[in-house]
Coordinates of C-alpha atoms in Angstrom, one line a residue:
Chain A
M1 CA 76.0 322.3 177.2
I2 CA 73.2 320.6 175.1
V3 CA 72.2 317.0 175.7
V4 CA 70.5 315.1 172.8
L5 CA 68.7 311.8 173.3
A6 CA 69.3 310.0 170.2
G7 CA 68.4 306.9 168.2
G8 CA 69.9 306.1 164.9
V9 CA 69.9 307.8 161.4
G10 CA 67.2 310.4 162.2
A11 CA 69.1 311.7 165.2
A12 CA 72.5 311.3 163.5
R13 CA 71.2 313.7 160.7
F14 CA 69.9 316.1 163.3
L15 CA 73.2 316.2 165.0
Q16 CA 75.0 317.0 161.7
G17 CA 72.9 320.2 161.9
L18 CA 73.3 320.8 165.5
V19 CA 77.2 320.7 165.2
Q20 CA 76.9 323.5 162.6
V21 CA 75.3 325.7 165.0
V22 CA 76.9 325.0 168.5
P23 CA 80.5 324.0 169.2
P24 CA 80.5 320.1 169.0
A25 CA 82.3 320.0 172.2
E26 CA 79.2 321.4 174.0
V27 CA 77.0 318.6 172.8
T28 CA 76.4 315.3 174.8
V29 CA 74.7 312.7 172.9
V30 CA 73.0 309.9 174.7
V31 CA 72.3 307.0 172.4
N32 CA 70.0 304.2 172.5
T33 CA 71.8 300.7 173.0
A34 CA 68.7 298.5 173.3
D35 CA 69.0 297.3 169.7
D36 CA 72.7 296.3 170.2
V37 CA 73.2 292.8 168.9
E38 CA 76.0 290.3 168.8
M39 CA 76.9 289.2 165.3
H40 CA 79.5 286.5 164.6
G41 CA 80.8 287.0 168.1
L42 CA 81.1 290.9 167.5
H43 CA 79.2 293.5 169.5
V44 CA 77.3 295.7 167.1
S45 CA 75.8 299.1 168.3
P46 CA 73.8 300.1 165.4
D47 CA 72.6 303.5 166.8
V48 CA 75.9 304.4 168.3
D49 CA 77.5 303.5 164.9
S50 CA 74.9 305.7 163.0
V51 CA 75.7 308.6 165.1
L52 CA 79.6 308.1 164.9
Y53 CA 79.5 307.6 161.1
H54 CA 77.4 310.6 160.5
L55 CA 79.4 312.9 162.7
A56 CA 82.7 311.4 161.3
G57 CA 81.5 312.1 157.9
L58 CA 81.9 308.5 157.1
A59 CA 78.2 307.5 156.7
D60 CA 76.6 306.2 153.6
E61 CA 73.8 308.7 153.7
A62 CA 72.1 307.7 150.4
R63 CA 71.8 304.1 151.6
G64 CA 70.9 305.1 155.1
W65 CA 73.1 302.7 157.0
G66 CA 76.8 301.8 157.3
V67 CA 79.9 303.2 155.7
R68 CA 80.4 305.1 152.5
D69 CA 82.4 303.2 149.6
E70 CA 81.8 300.0 151.7
T71 CA 83.0 296.5 150.4
F72 CA 81.4 293.2 151.6
G73 CA 84.2 290.7 151.2
A74 CA 84.1 289.4 154.7
L75 CA 80.4 288.9 154.7
E76 CA 80.7 286.9 151.5
L77 CA 83.1 284.4 153.0
L78 CA 81.2 284.4 156.4
A79 CA 78.2 283.2 154.2
R80 CA 80.4 280.4 152.9
Y81 CA 81.2 279.3 156.4
G82 CA 77.4 279.0 156.8
Q83 CA 76.9 282.1 158.9
E84 CA 73.7 284.0 158.6
T85 CA 74.2 287.2 156.8
W86 CA 70.8 289.0 157.0
F87 CA 72.5 291.7 159.0
Q88 CA 74.7 293.2 156.3
L89 CA 78.1 294.1 157.8
G90 CA 80.3 295.8 155.5
D91 CA 84.1 295.4 155.9
R92 CA 84.9 299.0 157.1
D93 CA 81.9 298.8 159.4
L94 CA 83.3 295.2 160.9
A95 CA 86.4 297.3 161.9
T96 CA 84.3 299.1 164.3
H97 CA 82.8 296.0 165.5
I98 CA 86.0 294.1 165.9
Y99 CA 87.7 297.1 167.8
R100 CA 84.6 297.5 170.0
T101 CA 84.7 293.8 171.0
L102 CA 88.3 294.0 171.7
L103 CA 87.9 297.0 173.9
L104 CA 84.9 295.4 175.7
R105 CA 87.1 292.7 177.2
K106 CA 88.5 295.4 179.5
L107 CA 86.3 298.4 179.3
S108 CA 82.7 299.5 179.7
L109 CA 80.6 300.1 176.6
S110 CA 80.9 303.7 177.6
A111 CA 84.6 303.7 177.6
A112 CA 84.8 301.7 174.4
T113 CA 82.4 304.2 172.7
D114 CA 84.7 307.1 173.8
R115 CA 87.7 305.4 172.2
L116 CA 85.8 304.9 168.9
R117 CA 84.8 308.6 169.1
Q118 CA 88.2 309.6 169.5
G119 CA 89.7 307.5 166.9
L120 CA 87.2 309.2 164.3
G121 CA 88.1 312.6 165.6
I122 CA 84.5 313.5 166.8
A123 CA 84.4 316.3 169.3
C124 CA 80.9 315.6 170.6
R125 CA 80.7 313.6 173.8
I126 CA 78.7 310.3 173.0
L127 CA 77.3 308.1 175.9
P128 CA 75.5 304.9 175.4
M129 CA 72.4 305.1 177.5
T130 CA 73.6 302.4 179.7
D131 CA 76.6 300.0 180.3
S132 CA 74.0 297.3 181.3
R133 CA 72.3 295.0 178.9
V134 CA 68.9 296.2 177.8
Q135 CA 67.3 294.4 174.8
T136 CA 64.1 295.4 172.8
Y137 CA 61.8 292.8 171.9
V138 CA 59.0 293.2 169.5
Q139 CA 55.7 291.3 169.9
T140 CA 54.5 290.1 166.6
P141 CA 51.8 287.6 165.3
L142 CA 54.8 285.2 165.2
G143 CA 55.8 285.9 169.0
W144 CA 58.2 288.1 170.6
L145 CA 61.2 288.8 168.2
P146 CA 64.6 290.3 169.1
F147 CA 64.5 293.8 167.6
Q148 CA 67.0 293.2 164.8
E149 CA 65.1 290.1 163.7
Y150 CA 62.0 292.0 163.6
F151 CA 63.6 295.1 161.9
V152 CA 66.3 293.7 159.5
K153 CA 65.7 290.1 159.0
R154 CA 62.0 290.4 158.6
R155 CA 62.2 294.0 157.3
A156 CA 59.8 295.4 159.8
A157 CA 57.0 293.8 157.9
D158 CA 55.2 292.1 161.0
E159 CA 52.4 293.7 162.7
V160 CA 53.5 295.0 166.0
L161 CA 51.4 294.1 169.0
G162 CA 53.7 295.0 171.9
V163 CA 57.3 296.1 172.7
Q164 CA 59.5 295.3 175.7
F165 CA 62.8 296.7 176.8
R166 CA 64.1 293.6 178.7
G167 CA 66.5 294.6 181.4
A168 CA 65.5 298.2 181.5
E169 CA 63.5 297.8 184.9
V170 CA 67.1 297.0 186.6
A171 CA 69.6 298.9 184.4
L172 CA 71.0 302.1 185.4
A173 CA 71.9 304.9 183.0
A174 CA 75.6 305.0 182.0
R175 CA 77.8 307.3 184.1
G176 CA 77.4 310.8 183.1
V177 CA 73.9 310.6 181.4
C178 CA 71.9 311.8 184.4
E179 CA 74.6 314.3 185.3
A180 CA 74.6 315.8 181.8
I181 CA 70.8 316.0 181.8
G182 CA 70.8 317.7 185.2
A183 CA 73.5 320.2 184.3
A184 CA 72.5 321.0 180.7
D185 CA 71.3 324.2 179.4
G186 CA 68.8 322.4 177.2
V187 CA 67.8 318.8 176.4
I188 CA 66.7 317.7 173.0
L189 CA 64.9 314.5 172.2
A190 CA 65.9 313.9 168.6
P191 CA 63.6 313.0 165.7
S192 CA 64.0 309.3 166.3
N193 CA 61.5 306.6 166.6
P194 CA 59.7 307.3 169.8
I195 CA 59.1 303.7 170.6
V196 CA 62.1 301.7 169.9
S197 CA 64.8 304.4 169.6
L198 CA 64.0 306.9 172.5
G199 CA 61.6 304.5 174.2
P200 CA 64.3 302.5 175.6
I201 CA 66.2 305.5 176.9
L202 CA 63.1 306.8 178.6
A203 CA 62.5 303.5 180.0
L204 CA 65.6 303.8 182.4
E205 CA 64.1 305.1 185.6
D206 CA 66.8 307.3 186.5
V207 CA 67.0 308.9 183.0
R208 CA 63.4 309.5 183.1
A209 CA 63.6 311.0 186.6
A210 CA 66.6 313.1 185.5
L211 CA 64.6 314.5 182.6
R212 CA 61.6 315.2 184.8
D213 CA 63.7 317.1 187.4
T214 CA 66.1 319.0 185.4
R215 CA 66.0 322.8 185.3
A216 CA 66.9 322.9 181.6
P217 CA 64.4 323.5 179.0
R218 CA 63.5 320.3 177.1
V219 CA 62.1 320.0 173.4
A220 CA 61.3 317.1 171.2
I221 CA 61.3 317.0 167.4
S222 CA 58.6 315.0 165.7
P223 CA 59.8 312.2 163.6
I224 CA 56.2 311.9 162.1
V225 CA 55.3 314.2 159.4
G226 CA 51.9 314.3 157.8
G227 CA 51.0 311.0 159.5
A228 CA 54.1 309.0 158.4
T229 CA 57.7 308.5 159.2
I230 CA 60.5 309.8 157.0
K231 CA 62.3 306.6 157.5
G232 CA 61.7 303.5 159.5
P233 CA 58.5 301.8 161.0
A234 CA 57.6 304.3 163.7
D235 CA 54.3 305.0 162.2
R236 CA 53.3 301.3 161.9
M237 CA 54.6 300.7 165.5
L238 CA 52.5 303.6 166.8
R239 CA 49.4 302.1 164.9
G240 CA 50.1 298.7 166.1
L241 CA 50.3 300.0 169.8
G242 CA 46.9 301.7 169.3
R243 CA 48.5 305.1 169.5
E244 CA 47.7 308.0 167.2
V245 CA 50.0 308.1 164.2
S246 CA 50.7 311.6 164.1
A247 CA 52.9 314.4 165.7
V248 CA 50.3 314.6 168.5
G249 CA 50.6 310.9 169.2
V250 CA 54.4 311.4 169.6
A251 CA 54.0 314.3 171.7
E252 CA 51.5 312.6 174.0
G253 CA 54.1 309.9 174.8
Y254 CA 56.5 312.6 175.9
R255 CA 54.1 314.3 178.2
G256 CA 55.8 315.4 181.5
L257 CA 59.2 315.1 180.0
I258 CA 59.3 317.9 177.5
D259 CA 58.4 321.7 177.5
A260 CA 58.3 322.3 173.8
F261 CA 57.6 320.2 170.7
V262 CA 58.8 320.9 167.1
L263 CA 56.4 319.8 164.4
D264 CA 56.6 320.2 160.6
S265 CA 54.8 322.9 158.9
V266 CA 52.6 320.4 157.1
D267 CA 51.2 319.5 160.6
A268 CA 50.6 323.1 161.6
A269 CA 46.9 322.3 162.2
L270 CA 47.9 319.9 165.0
A271 CA 49.6 322.8 167.0
P272 CA 46.6 323.6 169.2
R273 CA 46.3 319.7 170.1
V274 CA 50.0 319.7 171.2
E275 CA 49.3 322.8 173.2
A276 CA 46.3 321.2 174.8
L277 CA 48.8 318.7 176.2
G278 CA 50.6 321.3 178.1
I279 CA 53.4 321.4 175.8
R280 CA 54.4 324.4 173.7
P281 CA 54.2 323.6 169.9
V282 CA 56.8 325.1 167.5
V283 CA 56.0 324.8 163.8
T284 CA 58.9 324.8 161.3
D285 CA 60.2 322.8 158.3
T286 CA 61.7 319.7 159.8
I287 CA 62.6 317.6 156.7
M288 CA 66.4 317.6 156.5
R289 CA 67.1 317.4 152.9
G290 CA 70.6 318.7 153.0
R291 CA 73.2 320.4 155.1
A292 CA 71.4 323.9 155.2
E293 CA 68.0 322.2 156.1
K294 CA 69.8 320.3 159.1
A295 CA 71.4 323.6 160.4
A296 CA 68.1 325.3 160.2
L297 CA 66.2 322.6 162.1
A298 CA 68.9 322.8 164.8
R299 CA 68.5 326.5 165.0
A300 CA 64.9 326.4 165.3
T301 CA 65.2 323.7 168.0
L302 CA 67.7 325.8 170.1
D303 CA 65.4 328.7 169.6
A304 CA 62.5 326.5 171.1
L305 CA 64.9 325.9 174.0
G306 CA 65.3 329.8 174.5
L307 CA 68.9 329.4 173.5
V308 CA 70.7 331.6 171.1
P309 CA 72.5 329.6 168.4
A310 CA 75.6 330.8 166.7
P311 CA 74.8 333.1 163.7
Chain B
M1 CA 96.3 257.2 154.3
I2 CA 98.9 259.9 153.8
V3 CA 99.9 262.1 156.6
V4 CA 101.7 265.5 155.7
L5 CA 103.4 267.6 158.3
A6 CA 102.9 271.1 157.2
G7 CA 103.9 274.7 157.6
G8 CA 102.5 277.6 155.5
V9 CA 102.8 278.3 151.8
G10 CA 105.5 275.7 150.8
A11 CA 103.4 272.9 152.3
A12 CA 100.2 274.3 150.9
R13 CA 101.5 274.3 147.3
F14 CA 102.8 270.8 147.9
L15 CA 99.4 269.8 148.9
Q16 CA 97.8 271.2 145.8
G17 CA 99.9 268.7 143.9
L18 CA 99.2 265.9 146.3
V19 CA 95.5 266.1 146.0
Q20 CA 95.9 265.8 142.2
V21 CA 97.4 262.4 142.6
V22 CA 95.7 260.9 145.7
P23 CA 92.1 261.2 146.7
P24 CA 91.9 264.3 149.0
A25 CA 89.8 262.3 151.6
E26 CA 92.9 260.1 152.0
V27 CA 95.1 262.9 153.1
T28 CA 95.5 264.1 156.7
V29 CA 97.4 267.5 157.2
V30 CA 99.0 268.3 160.4
V31 CA 99.7 272.0 160.6
N32 CA 102.0 274.2 162.6
T33 CA 100.2 276.5 165.1
A34 CA 103.2 277.9 167.0
D35 CA 102.9 281.2 164.9
D36 CA 99.3 281.7 165.7
V37 CA 98.7 285.1 166.9
E38 CA 96.0 287.3 168.3
M39 CA 95.2 290.4 166.2
H40 CA 92.5 292.9 167.1
G41 CA 91.1 290.2 169.5
L42 CA 90.9 287.7 166.7
H43 CA 92.6 284.3 166.6
V44 CA 94.8 284.2 163.4
S45 CA 96.4 280.8 162.4
P46 CA 98.5 281.8 159.5
D47 CA 99.8 278.4 158.6
V48 CA 96.3 276.7 158.9
D49 CA 95.0 279.5 156.8
S50 CA 97.5 279.1 154.1
V51 CA 96.7 275.5 153.8
L52 CA 92.9 276.2 153.8
Y53 CA 93.1 279.0 151.2
H54 CA 95.4 277.1 148.9
L55 CA 93.2 273.9 149.0
A56 CA 90.0 275.8 148.5
G57 CA 91.5 277.7 145.6
L58 CA 91.1 280.9 147.3
A59 CA 94.7 281.7 147.9
D60 CA 96.5 284.7 146.4
E61 CA 99.3 282.8 145.1
A62 CA 101.0 285.6 143.4
R63 CA 101.3 287.5 146.4
G64 CA 102.0 284.5 148.6
W65 CA 99.6 285.2 151.5
G66 CA 96.0 285.8 152.0
V67 CA 93.0 285.6 149.7
R68 CA 92.7 286.4 146.1
D69 CA 90.9 289.6 145.1
E70 CA 91.3 290.8 148.5
T71 CA 90.2 294.3 149.9
F72 CA 91.5 296.1 153.0
G73 CA 88.8 298.4 154.0
A74 CA 88.5 297.0 157.6
L75 CA 92.4 297.5 158.1
E76 CA 92.1 301.2 157.0
L77 CA 89.5 301.8 159.6
L78 CA 91.3 299.9 162.3
A79 CA 94.3 302.0 161.6
R80 CA 92.1 305.2 162.2
Y81 CA 91.3 303.6 165.5
G82 CA 95.0 303.6 166.3
Q83 CA 95.4 299.8 166.0
E84 CA 98.7 298.6 164.7
T85 CA 98.3 297.1 161.1
W86 CA 101.7 295.8 160.3
F87 CA 100.0 292.3 160.2
Q88 CA 97.9 292.8 157.1
L89 CA 94.6 291.4 157.4
G90 CA 92.4 291.5 154.3
D91 CA 88.6 291.6 154.5
R92 CA 87.9 288.2 153.4
D93 CA 90.8 286.9 155.3
L94 CA 89.1 288.5 158.5
A95 CA 85.9 286.5 158.0
T96 CA 88.0 283.6 158.8
H97 CA 89.6 285.0 161.9
I98 CA 86.1 286.3 162.9
Y99 CA 84.5 282.8 162.4
R100 CA 87.4 281.0 164.1
T101 CA 87.3 283.3 167.1
L102 CA 83.5 282.7 167.5
L103 CA 84.0 279.0 167.3
L104 CA 86.8 279.0 169.9
R105 CA 84.3 280.2 172.6
K106 CA 82.9 276.7 172.5
L107 CA 85.1 274.5 170.5
S108 CA 88.9 273.4 170.4
L109 CA 91.1 274.6 167.6
S110 CA 90.9 271.2 166.0
A111 CA 87.1 271.4 165.8
A112 CA 87.1 275.0 164.8
T113 CA 89.6 274.3 162.0
D114 CA 87.4 271.3 160.9
R115 CA 84.5 273.7 160.5
L116 CA 86.5 276.0 158.5
R117 CA 87.6 273.2 156.3
Q118 CA 83.9 272.0 155.8
G119 CA 82.7 275.6 155.0
L120 CA 85.6 275.8 152.3
G121 CA 84.5 272.4 151.0
I122 CA 87.9 270.8 151.4
A123 CA 88.0 267.0 151.6
C124 CA 91.3 266.6 153.2
R125 CA 91.5 266.3 157.0
I126 CA 93.2 269.2 158.6
L127 CA 94.4 269.1 162.1
P128 CA 96.2 271.7 164.0
M129 CA 99.3 270.2 165.6
T130 CA 98.0 270.9 169.1
D131 CA 94.9 272.4 170.8
S132 CA 97.5 273.9 173.5
R133 CA 99.2 277.1 173.2
V134 CA 102.7 276.8 171.7
Q135 CA 104.3 279.9 170.7
T136 CA 107.5 280.4 168.5
Y137 CA 110.0 283.1 169.8
V138 CA 112.9 284.1 167.8
Q139 CA 116.2 285.4 169.6
T140 CA 117.6 288.4 167.7
P141 CA 120.2 290.9 168.9
L142 CA 117.1 292.9 170.0
G143 CA 116.1 290.0 172.3
W144 CA 113.5 287.4 172.2
L145 CA 110.7 288.4 169.6
P146 CA 107.4 286.7 169.3
F147 CA 107.5 284.9 165.7
Q148 CA 105.1 287.4 163.9
E149 CA 107.1 290.3 165.1
Y150 CA 110.3 289.0 163.9
F151 CA 108.8 287.6 160.6
V152 CA 106.1 290.2 159.6
K153 CA 106.8 293.4 161.6
R154 CA 110.5 293.3 161.2
R155 CA 110.5 291.4 157.8
A156 CA 112.7 288.7 159.0
A157 CA 115.6 291.2 158.7
D158 CA 117.3 290.5 162.2
E159 CA 119.9 288.0 162.8
V160 CA 118.6 284.9 164.3
L161 CA 120.6 283.6 167.4
G162 CA 118.0 281.2 168.8
V163 CA 114.5 279.6 168.5
Q164 CA 112.1 278.6 171.3
F165 CA 108.8 277.0 171.0
R166 CA 107.4 278.0 174.4
G167 CA 104.7 275.7 175.8
A168 CA 105.8 272.8 173.5
E169 CA 107.4 270.9 176.4
V170 CA 104.0 270.5 178.0
A171 CA 101.8 270.5 175.0
L172 CA 100.0 267.4 173.5
A173 CA 99.4 266.8 170.1
A174 CA 95.7 267.6 168.9
R175 CA 93.6 264.4 169.1
G176 CA 93.9 262.4 165.9
V177 CA 97.6 263.5 165.2
C178 CA 99.6 260.7 166.5
E179 CA 96.9 258.2 165.6
A180 CA 97.1 259.3 162.0
I181 CA 100.8 259.0 162.0
G182 CA 100.7 255.6 163.4
A183 CA 98.1 254.4 161.1
A184 CA 99.5 256.0 158.0
D185 CA 100.5 254.5 154.8
G186 CA 103.2 257.1 154.4
V187 CA 104.2 260.4 156.2
I188 CA 105.4 263.3 154.3
L189 CA 107.4 266.3 155.9
A190 CA 106.4 269.1 153.5
P191 CA 108.8 271.5 152.0
S192 CA 108.3 273.9 154.7
N193 CA 110.8 275.9 156.9
P194 CA 112.5 273.1 159.0
I195 CA 113.1 275.3 162.0
V196 CA 110.0 277.4 162.6
S197 CA 107.3 275.4 160.6
L198 CA 108.0 271.9 161.1
G199 CA 110.2 272.5 164.1
P200 CA 107.2 273.2 166.5
I201 CA 105.4 270.1 165.2
L202 CA 108.4 267.9 165.9
A203 CA 109.1 269.7 169.2
L204 CA 106.2 268.0 170.6
E205 CA 107.3 264.9 172.3
D206 CA 104.2 262.8 171.4
V207 CA 104.3 263.6 167.8
R208 CA 108.2 262.9 167.7
A209 CA 107.7 259.5 169.3
A210 CA 104.7 258.7 166.9
L211 CA 106.9 259.5 164.0
R212 CA 110.0 257.6 165.3
D213 CA 107.6 254.5 166.0
T214 CA 105.4 254.3 163.1
R215 CA 105.6 251.6 160.6
A216 CA 104.9 253.8 157.8
P217 CA 107.7 255.0 155.5
R218 CA 108.6 258.7 156.0
V219 CA 110.1 261.1 153.7
A220 CA 110.9 264.8 153.9
I221 CA 111.2 267.3 150.9
S222 CA 114.0 269.9 151.1
P223 CA 112.8 273.4 151.1
I224 CA 116.4 274.5 150.4
V225 CA 117.4 274.3 146.9
G226 CA 121.0 275.5 145.8
G227 CA 121.8 276.8 149.2
A228 CA 118.8 279.0 149.5
T229 CA 115.0 278.8 150.3
I230 CA 112.4 279.3 147.7
K231 CA 110.6 281.7 150.1
G232 CA 111.0 282.8 153.5
P233 CA 114.0 283.1 155.9
A234 CA 114.9 279.4 156.5
D235 CA 118.3 279.8 154.9
R236 CA 119.2 282.7 157.1
M237 CA 117.8 280.8 160.2
L238 CA 119.8 277.8 159.4
R239 CA 123.0 280.0 159.1
G240 CA 122.2 282.0 162.2
L241 CA 121.8 278.8 164.3
G242 CA 125.1 277.5 163.0
R243 CA 123.6 274.7 160.8
E244 CA 124.7 274.0 157.2
V245 CA 122.6 276.0 154.7
S246 CA 121.8 273.2 152.4
A247 CA 119.7 270.2 151.7
V248 CA 122.1 268.3 153.8
G249 CA 121.6 270.6 156.6
V250 CA 117.9 270.1 156.5
A251 CA 118.2 266.2 156.3
E252 CA 120.4 266.3 159.4
G253 CA 117.8 267.9 161.3
Y254 CA 115.4 265.1 160.6
R255 CA 117.8 262.2 161.3
G256 CA 116.0 259.4 163.1
L257 CA 112.7 260.6 161.9
I258 CA 112.8 260.0 158.2
D259 CA 113.6 257.2 155.9
A260 CA 113.9 259.0 152.5
F261 CA 114.7 262.8 151.7
V262 CA 113.7 264.4 148.3
L263 CA 116.2 267.0 147.2
D264 CA 116.4 269.0 144.0
S265 CA 118.3 268.1 141.0
V266 CA 120.4 271.2 141.3
D267 CA 121.7 269.6 144.7
A268 CA 122.3 266.2 143.0
A269 CA 125.9 266.3 144.1
L270 CA 124.6 266.3 147.8
A271 CA 122.9 262.9 147.4
P272 CA 125.9 260.8 148.8
R273 CA 126.1 263.1 152.0
V274 CA 122.3 262.5 152.6
E275 CA 122.8 258.7 152.2
A276 CA 125.8 258.9 154.7
L277 CA 123.2 260.2 157.2
G278 CA 121.4 256.9 156.8
I279 CA 118.6 258.5 154.7
R280 CA 117.8 257.3 151.3
P281 CA 118.2 260.5 148.9
V282 CA 115.6 260.9 146.0
V283 CA 116.7 263.5 143.6
T284 CA 114.2 265.2 141.5
D285 CA 113.0 268.6 140.4
T286 CA 111.2 270.2 143.4
I287 CA 110.5 273.7 142.2
M288 CA 106.7 273.9 142.0
R289 CA 106.1 276.5 139.3
G290 CA 102.7 275.3 138.4
R291 CA 100.1 272.8 138.6
A292 CA 101.9 270.1 136.6
E293 CA 105.2 270.6 138.6
K294 CA 103.3 270.3 141.8
A295 CA 101.7 267.0 140.8
A296 CA 105.0 265.7 139.5
L297 CA 106.7 266.5 142.9
A298 CA 103.8 264.7 144.8
R299 CA 104.2 261.6 142.5
A300 CA 108.0 261.6 143.2
T301 CA 107.3 261.8 146.9
L302 CA 104.8 259.0 146.9
D303 CA 107.2 257.0 144.8
A304 CA 109.9 257.6 147.5
L305 CA 107.4 256.3 150.1
G306 CA 107.0 253.1 148.0
L307 CA 103.4 254.1 147.3
V308 CA 101.8 254.1 143.7
P309 CA 100.1 257.3 143.0
A310 CA 97.1 257.5 140.6
P311 CA 98.2 257.6 137.1

């Protein structure tokens, strides 16, 4: 059993590789929900949806968000009704939010997520990190902004002075999360934004304890390559928070929680500094251009865990 | 001020004519809500939406329901999630239901409807008949069916043995409905299904009393022409309920509530029988093929009320 702690697109692409080399039913994905947002009365879970759509083969991978062959008819009419439309919800995507919102009347977010997963025919287990409400806020020169306002509405253009995961101090992990980490053969921290994607998951005290205490080997993959992120504002966030903008900066944040750290070949020179943190560095190509590169990264990661991937 | 009691498409097409000959701001439309239905957790008001879309110029008039240039991406994915999709909701149409459902968290159906009207730039006043829950059930050989199950899911194919408007006995008209009827210069019963479209409105005791007591002249337009309906199952419903399937059968049902009755030229021979009911017959062409015919029917109807339409 492999547990993957996941944010959005970076994690989703990594998972597309992982399910090529281990049976999907042996993968449990724990997904960040601190950037969930209510739009037009509907519950949107952007990171969960990225994982769902990528694993179901529905993702618009070129655009980097949402569903392929998408239309935006509903959004046009919502705009006419005076609704804000900076959060672009496509018509197919809306079906997910409509159905999730319906399910949430009677079910937990975990149970609702499981229904979505089933509907899309995904064999991996997908768990939201928590069934409680945890919300990421980003401190900018304008003040504290809800995450999606910082990220989507203002296009992550503001300087980041601080980050809070409101509610994380009292939230419990969703049922199954800590148990999965405790019983895993290996735990992977996906190449996601370490601050706002994996940060909220690791801010849950029981997840942190489970990760600290598990007997399973633990590995993280750097989302920072050559001092910059592949996608998203992780580099600017690290800088704003006074952390080193490098694979080493990411590894530092995971100290005590991981045994090994996968960093890109272009950062090979940083390996000794990772080692100095008490973390075993694994240098390989981490840029997931296509299907083959995704599988290769998954294999290297399993190898770093001491696990033997399928040939 | 003109008040129109309205069902769905027939009424909506009539209103497209009426607003050509009287200023839209002088028209109050009272719309049936007894076939409202919750779909996927969203509040759908089919008759209100027909009126809104037709008056906003958004209606798909050829298809007879929904919005023009519609897409169905959301419905496809909802089907994949295992949701029933016999009630065809297009993507643009969904925006209306999403926004209405959001508004209904804090507002009455009347207030929510008014926001939709505003968003679409419609100058007529549009009132749902009630803010309470009234639900049409149709008795068939299979038993009592909720209206949309009878009408959409089973395509109105079952014999109709009875009709109930559950909740109508305790529901009050929405605020403004009875006041508008009382203060009107004329009241028009649109060419809608007399049983399941206008029937629920007239089943509200306070609306019935307001209509009985108003000093305004009152006219109905027959939706039955040559013994059949232009659209919908009104003819089969009349037959199933043991009523005469003709303009006279419709006029009989409105006895005591109307002063004049507009029937089609092909039914001219029925005029004396309408007169015998104590209702003044007005014979004219009622088939609304296009824009000009709609305006002509509106003019004839205003004339039947003794009102002078704009030239």
